[in-house]
Amino acid sequence: MPELPEVETVRRGLVPVLEGQRLVKVETRRPGLRLPFPKDFAKRLTGRRVESLKRRAKYLLAELDNGETLVIHLGMSGRMAVEGSGLGAHDTSVSGKHDHVVFETEAGRIVFTDHRRFGLMTLLKTAALAEDKLFRDLGVEPLSEKFDAAFLARALKGKKTPIKSALLDQRIIAGIGNIYACEALFRARISPKRLAGRLKPQESAALAEAVKTVLKEAIKAGGSSLRDYRQANGDPGGFQLRFKVYDRAGEPCPVCGGAVKRIVQAGRSSFFCPSCQK
DNA sequence: AAAGTTGCCTGCAAGC
DNA sequence: TGCTTGCAGGCAACTT
């Protein structure tokens, strides 16, 4: 699913069709996604101008001209695709059966598709966004200046949870998901099983660096090629960025050639190289 | 059959 | 002891 780099890539692709544009038509084709849409959802959006399209963690935020913000989360399989941009070529769900919301501006049409329907769309008062339960507990943006070695060391101090789980904890760092947690740990040569509070200063520094690097690389590549992921223009994401360990159980570690191992932590797969990552 | 997410619920353990 | 907190694990939402 879209983690931070994928959501950021989608955001950039949507800017030309949304930012500064008026929503001339909004259509919902079912009562909601994971949660029901708010009351009069489509009606409240119609006619509004999108002042800006931002991102916080894995959420897209379309700030409207009436003091409200349209909040979109892609869940596991959500896509926001600009129509007529070559989507068909790569589309695996041609039927349109899972096209749940359609946005139309003068600049184009955007279709929200989500076959697993784990996504979320809602409208919130812009001024109260930070206090809303969706956002109030979110941690630091990993690509911001606030996130560095010192921050990470402080945040992990005393934590007895495995470092892999700590990376997935959105209250600490917001936007990392299962894939980039695995990849960052590999780059920092740290085992996912290590207890978060036991990292040495130089290790948490290396990890902070690895998180930034892997996220930036993934954004540069236009997101990763996940099964259901598509950029706003329908492209399947950067082939440039090959995962080093994620989903590669049994394959050779790109550094030492040993077998990549898969374990389950907190119900999620972790992939790592037992000889490189200590 | 497993999946990229989030949140809720349970049960257990530690701390005060 | 009992209350609170934190954490781990399981599950649910749904489709391919």
PDB file of C-alpha atoms (C1' of nucleotides) in Angstrom:
ATOM      1  CA  MET A   1       0.000   0.000   0.000  1.00  0.00           C
ATOM      2  CA  PRO A   2       0.951   3.532  -0.334  1.00  0.00           C
ATOM      3  CA  GLU A   3       3.352   4.592   2.347  1.00  0.00           C
ATOM      4  CA  LEU A   4       4.729   8.120   2.570  1.00  0.00           C
ATOM      5  CA  PRO A   5       6.649   8.095  -0.745  1.00  0.00           C
ATOM      6  CA  GLU A   6       3.696   6.703  -2.672  1.00  0.00           C
ATOM      7  CA  VAL A   7       1.266   9.219  -1.145  1.00  0.00           C
ATOM      8  CA  GLU A   8       3.688  12.043  -1.861  1.00  0.00           C
ATOM      9  CA  THR A   9       4.021  10.885  -5.467  1.00  0.00           C
ATOM     10  CA  VAL A  10       0.259  10.761  -5.868  1.00  0.00           C
ATOM     11  CA  ARG A  11      -0.030  14.224  -4.338  1.00  0.00           C
ATOM     12  CA  ARG A  12       2.428  15.678  -6.831  1.00  0.00           C
ATOM     13  CA  GLY A  13       0.567  14.071  -9.693  1.00  0.00           C
ATOM     14  CA  LEU A  14      -2.741  15.502  -8.547  1.00  0.00           C
ATOM     15  CA  VAL A  15      -1.580  19.072  -8.019  1.00  0.00           C
ATOM     16  CA  PRO A  16      -2.091  20.159 -11.652  1.00  0.00           C
ATOM     17  CA  VAL A  17      -5.684  18.904 -11.663  1.00  0.00           C
ATOM     18  CA  LEU A  18      -6.657  20.026  -8.176  1.00  0.00           C
ATOM     19  CA  GLU A  19      -4.682  22.940  -6.848  1.00  0.00           C
ATOM     20  CA  GLY A  20      -6.402  26.247  -7.537  1.00  0.00           C
ATOM     21  CA  GLN A  21      -9.226  24.387  -9.273  1.00  0.00           C
ATOM     22  CA  ARG A  22     -12.926  24.361  -8.503  1.00  0.00           C
ATOM     23  CA  LEU A  23     -14.670  21.048  -7.964  1.00  0.00           C
ATOM     24  CA  VAL A  24     -17.383  21.302 -10.585  1.00  0.00           C
ATOM     25  CA  LYS A  25     -18.738  17.839  -9.892  1.00  0.00           C
ATOM     26  CA  VAL A  26     -18.246  15.243  -7.176  1.00  0.00           C
ATOM     27  CA  GLU A  27     -19.889  11.845  -7.291  1.00  0.00           C
ATOM     28  CA  THR A  28     -19.893   9.128  -4.652  1.00  0.00           C
ATOM     29  CA  ARG A  29     -20.917   5.667  -5.811  1.00  0.00           C
ATOM     30  CA  ARG A  30     -21.347   4.022  -2.446  1.00  0.00           C
ATOM     31  CA  PRO A  31     -22.153   5.162   1.092  1.00  0.00           C
ATOM     32  CA  GLY A  32     -18.576   5.139   2.275  1.00  0.00           C
ATOM     33  CA  LEU A  33     -15.267   3.324   2.420  1.00  0.00           C
ATOM     34  CA  ARG A  34     -13.915   1.919   5.673  1.00  0.00           C
ATOM     35  CA  LEU A  35     -16.109   4.542   7.350  1.00  0.00           C
ATOM     36  CA  PRO A  36     -19.262   6.130   5.958  1.00  0.00           C
ATOM     37  CA  PHE A  37     -18.793   9.422   4.116  1.00  0.00           C
ATOM     38  CA  PRO A  38     -19.860  12.455   6.159  1.00  0.00           C
ATOM     39  CA  LYS A  39     -23.358  13.817   5.695  1.00  0.00           C
ATOM     40  CA  ASP A  40     -23.935  15.538   2.317  1.00  0.00           C
ATOM     41  CA  PHE A  41     -20.334  14.770   1.392  1.00  0.00           C
ATOM     42  CA  ALA A  42     -20.522  15.279  -2.361  1.00  0.00           C
ATOM     43  CA  LYS A  43     -22.824  18.280  -2.010  1.00  0.00           C
ATOM     44  CA  ARG A  44     -20.517  20.006   0.443  1.00  0.00           C
ATOM     45  CA  LEU A  45     -17.562  19.529  -1.912  1.00  0.00           C
ATOM     46  CA  THR A  46     -19.278  20.635  -5.084  1.00  0.00           C
ATOM     47  CA  GLY A  47     -18.440  24.193  -6.119  1.00  0.00           C
ATOM     48  CA  ARG A  48     -15.553  24.472  -3.674  1.00  0.00           C
ATOM     49  CA  ARG A  49     -12.152  25.635  -4.812  1.00  0.00           C
ATOM     50  CA  VAL A  50      -9.105  23.624  -3.748  1.00  0.00           C
ATOM     51  CA  GLU A  51      -6.646  26.141  -2.296  1.00  0.00           C
ATOM     52  CA  SER A  52      -3.840  23.662  -1.771  1.00  0.00           C
ATOM     53  CA  LEU A  53      -3.083  19.966  -1.803  1.00  0.00           C
ATOM     54  CA  LYS A  54      -0.826  18.910   1.041  1.00  0.00           C
ATOM     55  CA  ARG A  55       0.283  15.721   2.731  1.00  0.00           C
ATOM     56  CA  ARG A  56       0.589  14.755   6.369  1.00  0.00           C
ATOM     57  CA  ALA A  57       1.946  11.269   7.061  1.00  0.00           C
ATOM     58  CA  LYS A  58      -0.014   9.045   4.638  1.00  0.00           C
ATOM     59  CA  TYR A  59      -2.948  11.451   4.390  1.00  0.00           C
ATOM     60  CA  LEU A  60      -3.727  13.760   1.477  1.00  0.00           C
ATOM     61  CA  LEU A  61      -5.179  17.096   2.548  1.00  0.00           C
ATOM     62  CA  ALA A  62      -7.113  19.222   0.074  1.00  0.00           C
ATOM     63  CA  GLU A  63      -7.700  22.569   1.698  1.00  0.00           C
ATOM     64  CA  LEU A  64     -10.919  24.116   0.454  1.00  0.00           C
ATOM     65  CA  ASP A  65     -12.048  27.737   0.166  1.00  0.00           C
ATOM     66  CA  ASN A  66     -14.722  27.373   2.842  1.00  0.00           C
ATOM     67  CA  GLY A  67     -12.556  26.617   5.852  1.00  0.00           C
ATOM     68  CA  GLU A  68     -12.867  22.864   5.447  1.00  0.00           C
ATOM     69  CA  THR A  69     -10.305  20.297   4.350  1.00  0.00           C
ATOM     70  CA  LEU A  70     -10.958  17.143   2.388  1.00  0.00           C
ATOM     71  CA  VAL A  71      -8.958  14.361   4.031  1.00  0.00           C
ATOM     72  CA  ILE A  72      -8.070  11.290   1.959  1.00  0.00           C
ATOM     73  CA  HIS A  73      -6.303   8.122   3.058  1.00  0.00           C
ATOM     74  CA  LEU A  74      -5.569   5.466   0.449  1.00  0.00           C
ATOM     75  CA  GLY A  75      -5.551   2.549   2.865  1.00  0.00           C
ATOM     76  CA  MET A  76      -4.035  -0.596   1.375  1.00  0.00           C
ATOM     77  CA  SER A  77      -5.185  -0.392  -2.205  1.00  0.00           C
ATOM     78  CA  GLY A  78      -6.576   3.096  -2.821  1.00  0.00           C
ATOM     79  CA  ARG A  79      -5.675   4.990  -5.966  1.00  0.00           C
ATOM     80  CA  MET A  80      -6.359   8.519  -7.098  1.00  0.00           C
ATOM     81  CA  ALA A  81      -6.040   8.393 -10.854  1.00  0.00           C
ATOM     82  CA  VAL A  82      -6.286  11.296 -13.242  1.00  0.00           C
ATOM     83  CA  GLU A  83      -8.483  10.123 -16.064  1.00  0.00           C
ATOM     84  CA  GLY A  84      -7.216   9.949 -19.608  1.00  0.00           C
ATOM     85  CA  SER A  85      -3.632   9.669 -18.477  1.00  0.00           C
ATOM     86  CA  GLY A  86      -2.900   6.163 -19.640  1.00  0.00           C
ATOM     87  CA  LEU A  87      -4.414   4.410 -16.685  1.00  0.00           C
ATOM     88  CA  GLY A  88      -5.915   1.670 -18.794  1.00  0.00           C
ATOM     89  CA  ALA A  89      -2.553   0.352 -19.866  1.00  0.00           C
ATOM     90  CA  HIS A  90      -1.625  -0.891 -16.431  1.00  0.00           C
ATOM     91  CA  ASP A  91      -5.023  -1.143 -14.832  1.00  0.00           C
ATOM     92  CA  THR A  92      -5.868  -4.490 -13.360  1.00  0.00           C
ATOM     93  CA  SER A  93      -9.416  -3.523 -12.355  1.00  0.00           C
ATOM     94  CA  VAL A  94     -10.735  -2.424 -15.698  1.00  0.00           C
ATOM     95  CA  SER A  95     -14.320  -3.050 -14.766  1.00  0.00           C
ATOM     96  CA  GLY A  96     -14.580   0.154 -12.762  1.00  0.00           C
ATOM     97  CA  LYS A  97     -16.414  -1.855 -10.145  1.00  0.00           C
ATOM     98  CA  HIS A  98     -14.301  -0.329  -7.398  1.00  0.00           C
ATOM     99  CA  ASP A  99     -14.381   3.256  -8.595  1.00  0.00           C
ATOM    100  CA  HIS A 100     -15.956   4.784  -5.517  1.00  0.00           C
ATOM    101  CA  VAL A 101     -15.584   8.548  -5.878  1.00  0.00           C
ATOM    102  CA  VAL A 102     -15.163  10.804  -8.904  1.00  0.00           C
ATOM    103  CA  PHE A 103     -13.894  14.393  -8.686  1.00  0.00           C
ATOM    104  CA  GLU A 104     -14.198  16.722 -11.644  1.00  0.00           C
ATOM    105  CA  THR A 105     -12.473  20.068 -12.114  1.00  0.00           C
ATOM    106  CA  GLU A 106     -12.000  22.230 -15.197  1.00  0.00           C
ATOM    107  CA  ALA A 107      -8.555  20.662 -15.466  1.00  0.00           C
ATOM    108  CA  GLY A 108      -9.625  17.025 -15.423  1.00  0.00           C
ATOM    109  CA  ARG A 109     -11.296  14.108 -13.745  1.00  0.00           C
ATOM    110  CA  ILE A 110      -9.913  12.130 -10.824  1.00  0.00           C
ATOM    111  CA  VAL A 111     -11.230   8.688  -9.968  1.00  0.00           C
ATOM    112  CA  PHE A 112     -10.730   7.228  -6.505  1.00  0.00           C
ATOM    113  CA  THR A 113     -10.521   3.445  -6.818  1.00  0.00           C
ATOM    114  CA  ASP A 114     -10.103   1.117  -3.876  1.00  0.00           C
ATOM    115  CA  HIS A 115     -10.936  -2.552  -4.280  1.00  0.00           C
ATOM    116  CA  ARG A 116     -10.227  -3.414  -0.668  1.00  0.00           C
ATOM    117  CA  ARG A 117     -12.075  -0.375   0.577  1.00  0.00           C
ATOM    118  CA  PHE A 118      -9.688   0.199   3.479  1.00  0.00           C
ATOM    119  CA  GLY A 119      -9.382   3.846   2.494  1.00  0.00           C
ATOM    120  CA  LEU A 120     -10.931   6.835   4.184  1.00  0.00           C
ATOM    121  CA  MET A 121     -12.392  10.126   3.044  1.00  0.00           C
ATOM    122  CA  THR A 122     -13.796  12.823   5.250  1.00  0.00           C
ATOM    123  CA  LEU A 123     -14.266  16.570   5.663  1.00  0.00           C
ATOM    124  CA  LEU A 124     -12.838  18.419   8.640  1.00  0.00           C
ATOM    125  CA  LYS A 125     -12.586  22.034   9.732  1.00  0.00           C
ATOM    126  CA  THR A 126      -9.171  23.203   8.557  1.00  0.00           C
ATOM    127  CA  ALA A 127      -8.510  25.167  11.737  1.00  0.00           C
ATOM    128  CA  ALA A 128      -9.166  22.084  13.876  1.00  0.00           C
ATOM    129  CA  LEU A 129      -7.213  19.549  11.819  1.00  0.00           C
ATOM    130  CA  ALA A 130      -4.311  19.246  14.212  1.00  0.00           C
ATOM    131  CA  GLU A 131      -6.595  18.465  17.129  1.00  0.00           C
ATOM    132  CA  ASP A 132      -8.635  15.879  15.255  1.00  0.00           C
ATOM    133  CA  LYS A 133      -8.165  12.288  16.351  1.00  0.00           C
ATOM    134  CA  LEU A 134      -6.763  11.400  12.918  1.00  0.00           C
ATOM    135  CA  PHE A 135      -3.872  13.800  13.392  1.00  0.00           C
ATOM    136  CA  ARG A 136      -3.409  14.708  17.015  1.00  0.00           C
ATOM    137  CA  ASP A 137      -1.254  11.694  17.881  1.00  0.00           C
ATOM    138  CA  LEU A 138       0.842  11.649  14.711  1.00  0.00           C
ATOM    139  CA  GLY A 139       4.576  11.949  15.220  1.00  0.00           C
ATOM    140  CA  VAL A 140       7.201  13.833  13.300  1.00  0.00           C
ATOM    141  CA  GLU A 141       7.447  13.982   9.511  1.00  0.00           C
ATOM    142  CA  PRO A 142      10.552  11.910   8.725  1.00  0.00           C
ATOM    143  CA  LEU A 143      11.677  14.257   5.949  1.00  0.00           C
ATOM    144  CA  SER A 144      11.376  17.379   8.094  1.00  0.00           C
ATOM    145  CA  GLU A 145      14.265  19.012   9.897  1.00  0.00           C
ATOM    146  CA  LYS A 146      12.747  18.031  13.206  1.00  0.00           C
ATOM    147  CA  PHE A 147      13.571  14.407  12.487  1.00  0.00           C
ATOM    148  CA  ASP A 148      17.236  13.676  13.068  1.00  0.00           C
ATOM    149  CA  ALA A 149      19.562  11.465  15.083  1.00  0.00           C
ATOM    150  CA  ALA A 150      18.932  13.344  18.307  1.00  0.00           C
ATOM    151  CA  PHE A 151      15.164  13.183  17.905  1.00  0.00           C
ATOM    152  CA  LEU A 152      15.177   9.473  17.175  1.00  0.00           C
ATOM    153  CA  ALA A 153      17.484   8.643  20.072  1.00  0.00           C
ATOM    154  CA  ARG A 154      15.214  10.586  22.442  1.00  0.00           C
ATOM    155  CA  ALA A 155      12.045   9.040  21.018  1.00  0.00           C
ATOM    156  CA  LEU A 156      13.342   5.481  21.366  1.00  0.00           C
ATOM    157  CA  LYS A 157      14.786   5.920  24.825  1.00  0.00           C
ATOM    158  CA  GLY A 158      13.450   3.347  27.273  1.00  0.00           C
ATOM    159  CA  LYS A 159      11.254   1.653  24.652  1.00  0.00           C
ATOM    160  CA  LYS A 160      11.132  -2.093  25.077  1.00  0.00           C
ATOM    161  CA  THR A 161       9.327  -2.727  21.825  1.00  0.00           C
ATOM    162  CA  PRO A 162      11.276  -4.110  18.826  1.00  0.00           C
ATOM    163  CA  ILE A 163      12.749  -1.369  16.663  1.00  0.00           C
ATOM    164  CA  LYS A 164      10.714  -2.596  13.694  1.00  0.00           C
ATOM    165  CA  SER A 165       7.480  -1.983  15.604  1.00  0.00           C
ATOM    166  CA  ALA A 166       8.729   1.403  16.793  1.00  0.00           C
ATOM    167  CA  LEU A 167       9.338   2.467  13.185  1.00  0.00           C
ATOM    168  CA  LEU A 168       5.765   1.494  12.328  1.00  0.00           C
ATOM    169  CA  ASP A 169       4.395   3.443  15.284  1.00  0.00           C
ATOM    170  CA  GLN A 170       2.841   6.515  13.676  1.00  0.00           C
ATOM    171  CA  ARG A 171       2.951   8.357  16.995  1.00  0.00           C
ATOM    172  CA  ILE A 172       6.744   8.467  16.789  1.00  0.00           C
ATOM    173  CA  ILE A 173       7.452   8.883  13.085  1.00  0.00           C
ATOM    174  CA  ALA A 174       4.512   9.467  10.763  1.00  0.00           C
ATOM    175  CA  GLY A 175       4.436   7.894   7.328  1.00  0.00           C
ATOM    176  CA  ILE A 176       6.687   4.845   7.485  1.00  0.00           C
ATOM    177  CA  GLY A 177       4.975   1.561   6.654  1.00  0.00           C
ATOM    178  CA  ASN A 178       6.024  -2.064   6.562  1.00  0.00           C
ATOM    179  CA  ILE A 179       8.168  -1.866   3.440  1.00  0.00           C
ATOM    180  CA  TYR A 180      10.253   1.171   4.276  1.00  0.00           C
ATOM    181  CA  ALA A 181      10.649   0.043   7.882  1.00  0.00           C
ATOM    182  CA  CYS A 182      12.302  -3.145   6.591  1.00  0.00           C
ATOM    183  CA  GLU A 183      14.378  -1.305   4.009  1.00  0.00           C
ATOM    184  CA  ALA A 184      15.590   1.367   6.434  1.00  0.00           C
ATOM    185  CA  LEU A 185      16.654  -1.256   8.965  1.00  0.00           C
ATOM    186  CA  PHE A 186      18.542  -3.132   6.283  1.00  0.00           C
ATOM    187  CA  ARG A 187      20.391  -0.007   5.215  1.00  0.00           C
ATOM    188  CA  ALA A 188      21.241   0.799   8.812  1.00  0.00           C
ATOM    189  CA  ARG A 189      22.346  -2.830   9.338  1.00  0.00           C
ATOM    190  CA  ILE A 190      20.105  -3.174  12.379  1.00  0.00           C
ATOM    191  CA  SER A 191      18.073  -6.299  13.116  1.00  0.00           C
ATOM    192  CA  PRO A 192      14.307  -5.704  13.301  1.00  0.00           C
ATOM    193  CA  LYS A 193      14.317  -7.715  16.521  1.00  0.00           C
ATOM    194  CA  ARG A 194      16.528  -5.315  18.454  1.00  0.00           C
ATOM    195  CA  LEU A 195      14.789  -3.527  21.293  1.00  0.00           C
ATOM    196  CA  ALA A 196      14.238   0.110  20.380  1.00  0.00           C
ATOM    197  CA  GLY A 197      15.611   1.497  23.615  1.00  0.00           C
ATOM    198  CA  ARG A 198      18.815  -0.506  23.305  1.00  0.00           C
ATOM    199  CA  LEU A 199      20.138   1.053  20.107  1.00  0.00           C
ATOM    200  CA  LYS A 200      23.504   2.708  20.568  1.00  0.00           C
ATOM    201  CA  PRO A 201      23.649   6.406  19.667  1.00  0.00           C
ATOM    202  CA  GLN A 202      25.570   5.660  16.508  1.00  0.00           C
ATOM    203  CA  GLU A 203      22.957   3.089  15.512  1.00  0.00           C
ATOM    204  CA  SER A 204      19.960   5.359  15.958  1.00  0.00           C
ATOM    205  CA  ALA A 205      21.882   8.010  14.046  1.00  0.00           C
ATOM    206  CA  ALA A 206      22.465   5.563  11.202  1.00  0.00           C
ATOM    207  CA  LEU A 207      18.809   4.575  11.298  1.00  0.00           C
ATOM    208  CA  ALA A 208      17.574   8.172  11.135  1.00  0.00           C
ATOM    209  CA  GLU A 209      19.819   8.692   8.148  1.00  0.00           C
ATOM    210  CA  ALA A 210      18.631   5.469   6.505  1.00  0.00           C
ATOM    211  CA  VAL A 211      14.984   6.439   6.960  1.00  0.00           C
ATOM    212  CA  LYS A 212      15.529   9.772   5.261  1.00  0.00           C
ATOM    213  CA  THR A 213      17.578   8.264   2.452  1.00  0.00           C
ATOM    214  CA  VAL A 214      15.226   5.449   1.607  1.00  0.00           C
ATOM    215  CA  LEU A 215      12.157   7.702   1.641  1.00  0.00           C
ATOM    216  CA  LYS A 216      13.828  10.310  -0.542  1.00  0.00           C
ATOM    217  CA  GLU A 217      15.016   7.685  -3.006  1.00  0.00           C
ATOM    218  CA  ALA A 218      11.549   6.190  -3.184  1.00  0.00           C
ATOM    219  CA  ILE A 219       9.962   9.579  -3.859  1.00  0.00           C
ATOM    220  CA  LYS A 220      12.523  10.251  -6.549  1.00  0.00           C
ATOM    221  CA  ALA A 221      11.624   6.920  -8.144  1.00  0.00           C
ATOM    222  CA  GLY A 222       7.928   7.850  -8.124  1.00  0.00           C
ATOM    223  CA  GLY A 223       7.004   5.401  -5.397  1.00  0.00           C
ATOM    224  CA  SER A 224       7.585   1.693  -5.421  1.00  0.00           C
ATOM    225  CA  SER A 225       5.914  -0.913  -7.533  1.00  0.00           C
ATOM    226  CA  LEU A 226       3.449  -2.451  -5.136  1.00  0.00           C
ATOM    227  CA  ARG A 227       0.750  -4.752  -6.357  1.00  0.00           C
ATOM    228  CA  ASP A 228      -2.083  -2.247  -6.272  1.00  0.00           C
ATOM    229  CA  TYR A 229      -0.206   1.015  -6.292  1.00  0.00           C
ATOM    230  CA  ARG A 230      -0.462   3.501  -9.127  1.00  0.00           C
ATOM    231  CA  GLN A 231       0.726   7.056  -9.465  1.00  0.00           C
ATOM    232  CA  ALA A 232      -1.850   9.698 -10.296  1.00  0.00           C
ATOM    233  CA  ASN A 233      -1.021   9.249 -13.976  1.00  0.00           C
ATOM    234  CA  GLY A 234      -1.587   5.496 -13.779  1.00  0.00           C
ATOM    235  CA  ASP A 235       2.060   4.500 -13.894  1.00  0.00           C
ATOM    236  CA  PRO A 236       2.958   1.655 -11.584  1.00  0.00           C
ATOM    237  CA  GLY A 237       5.802   3.373  -9.741  1.00  0.00           C
ATOM    238  CA  GLY A 238       9.506   3.419 -10.094  1.00  0.00           C
ATOM    239  CA  PHE A 239      11.239   0.292 -11.240  1.00  0.00           C
ATOM    240  CA  GLN A 240      14.472   2.067 -10.367  1.00  0.00           C
ATOM    241  CA  LEU A 241      13.931   1.371  -6.710  1.00  0.00           C
ATOM    242  CA  ARG A 242      14.250  -2.329  -6.075  1.00  0.00           C
ATOM    243  CA  PHE A 243      13.657  -3.463  -2.566  1.00  0.00           C
ATOM    244  CA  LYS A 244      16.787  -4.909  -1.041  1.00  0.00           C
ATOM    245  CA  VAL A 245      14.999  -7.205   1.405  1.00  0.00           C
ATOM    246  CA  TYR A 246      11.255  -6.588   1.372  1.00  0.00           C
ATOM    247  CA  ASP A 247       9.330  -9.546  -0.062  1.00  0.00           C
ATOM    248  CA  ARG A 248      12.592 -11.305  -0.845  1.00  0.00           C
ATOM    249  CA  ALA A 249      12.590 -14.169   1.628  1.00  0.00           C
ATOM    250  CA  GLY A 250      15.047 -16.839   0.541  1.00  0.00           C
ATOM    251  CA  GLU A 251      16.708 -14.626  -2.041  1.00  0.00           C
ATOM    252  CA  PRO A 252      20.344 -13.611  -1.666  1.00  0.00           C
ATOM    253  CA  CYS A 253      21.148 -10.528   0.371  1.00  0.00           C
ATOM    254  CA  PRO A 254      22.468  -7.903  -2.076  1.00  0.00           C
ATOM    255  CA  VAL A 255      25.369  -7.203   0.281  1.00  0.00           C
ATOM    256  CA  CYS A 256      26.594 -10.566   1.586  1.00  0.00           C
ATOM    257  CA  GLY A 257      24.745 -13.078  -0.568  1.00  0.00           C
ATOM    258  CA  GLY A 258      23.230 -14.881   2.411  1.00  0.00           C
ATOM    259  CA  ALA A 259      19.546 -15.734   2.414  1.00  0.00           C
ATOM    260  CA  VAL A 260      17.045 -13.024   3.315  1.00  0.00           C
ATOM    261  CA  LYS A 261      14.809 -14.172   6.152  1.00  0.00           C
ATOM    262  CA  ARG A 262      11.148 -13.517   6.878  1.00  0.00           C
ATOM    263  CA  ILE A 263       9.767 -13.356  10.395  1.00  0.00           C
ATOM    264  CA  VAL A 264       6.465 -12.079  11.773  1.00  0.00           C
ATOM    265  CA  GLN A 265       6.425  -9.245  14.293  1.00  0.00           C
ATOM    266  CA  ALA A 266       3.212  -7.786  15.646  1.00  0.00           C
ATOM    267  CA  GLY A 267       1.373  -9.599  12.886  1.00  0.00           C
ATOM    268  CA  ARG A 268       3.413  -8.057  10.081  1.00  0.00           C
ATOM    269  CA  SER A 269       6.111  -9.617   7.923  1.00  0.00           C
ATOM    270  CA  SER A 270       9.643  -8.451   8.562  1.00  0.00           C
ATOM    271  CA  PHE A 271      12.340  -9.186   6.008  1.00  0.00           C
ATOM    272  CA  PHE A 272      16.005  -8.907   6.916  1.00  0.00           C
ATOM    273  CA  CYS A 273      19.473 -10.321   6.431  1.00  0.00           C
ATOM    274  CA  PRO A 274      20.468 -12.130   9.619  1.00  0.00           C
ATOM    275  CA  SER A 275      24.168 -11.816   8.890  1.00  0.00           C
ATOM    276  CA  CYS A 276      24.240  -8.123   7.873  1.00  0.00           C
ATOM    277  CA  GLN A 277      21.720  -6.874  10.406  1.00  0.00           C
ATOM    278  CA  LYS A 278      22.717  -7.224  14.029  1.00  0.00           C
TER     279      LYS A 278
ATOM    280  C1'  DA B   1      -2.864 -17.150   0.495  1.00  0.00           C
ATOM    281  C1'  DA B   2      -1.126 -13.099   1.578  1.00  0.00           C
ATOM    282  C1'  DA B   3      -1.258  -8.196   1.323  1.00  0.00           C
ATOM    283  C1'  DG B   4       0.777  -1.945   1.677  1.00  0.00           C
ATOM    284  C1'  DT B   5      -3.162   0.305   7.008  1.00  0.00           C
ATOM    285  C1'  DT B   6      -5.442   1.677  11.012  1.00  0.00           C
ATOM    286  C1'  DG B   7      -7.885   1.173  15.141  1.00  0.00           C
ATOM    287  C1'  DC B   8     -10.112  -1.385  18.537  1.00  0.00           C
ATOM    288  C1'  DC B   9     -10.172  -4.937  21.808  1.00  0.00           C
ATOM    289  C1'  DT B  10      -8.087  -8.238  24.919  1.00  0.00           C
ATOM    290  C1'  DG B  11      -4.844  -9.814  28.240  1.00  0.00           C
ATOM    291  C1'  DC B  12      -0.696  -9.446  30.654  1.00  0.00           C
ATOM    292  C1'  DA B  13       3.023  -7.024  33.090  1.00  0.00           C
ATOM    293  C1'  DA B  14       5.142  -3.264  35.237  1.00  0.00           C
ATOM    294  C1'  DG B  15       5.071   0.887  37.876  1.00  0.00           C
ATOM    295  C1'  DC B  16       3.300   3.874  41.352  1.00  0.00           C
TER     296       DC B  16
ATOM    297  C1'  DT C   1      -3.788  -4.234  46.759  1.00  0.00           C
ATOM    298  C1'  DG C   2      -5.595  -1.621  43.010  1.00  0.00           C
ATOM    299  C1'  DC C   3      -5.297   1.691  39.537  1.00  0.00           C
ATOM    300  C1'  DT C   4      -3.046   3.217  35.368  1.00  0.00           C
ATOM    301  C1'  DT C   5      -0.101   2.646  31.569  1.00  0.00           C
ATOM    302  C1'  DG C   6       2.233   0.302  27.916  1.00  0.00           C
ATOM    303  C1'  DC C   7       2.837  -3.292  25.004  1.00  0.00           C
ATOM    304  C1'  DA C   8       1.878  -7.587  22.202  1.00  0.00           C
ATOM    305  C1'  DG C   9      -1.191 -10.024  19.684  1.00  0.00           C
ATOM    306  C1'  DG C  10      -5.404 -10.788  17.308  1.00  0.00           C
ATOM    307  C1'  DC C  11      -8.847  -9.228  14.597  1.00  0.00           C
ATOM    308  C1'  DA C  12     -11.836  -6.503  11.486  1.00  0.00           C
ATOM    309  C1'  DA C  13     -12.737  -3.708   7.392  1.00  0.00           C
ATOM    310  C1'  DC C  14     -12.448  -6.240   1.562  1.00  0.00           C
ATOM    311  C1'  DT C  15     -10.773  -8.026  -2.818  1.00  0.00           C
ATOM    312  C1'  DT C  16      -7.703 -10.334  -5.952  1.00  0.00           C
TER     313       DT C  16
END
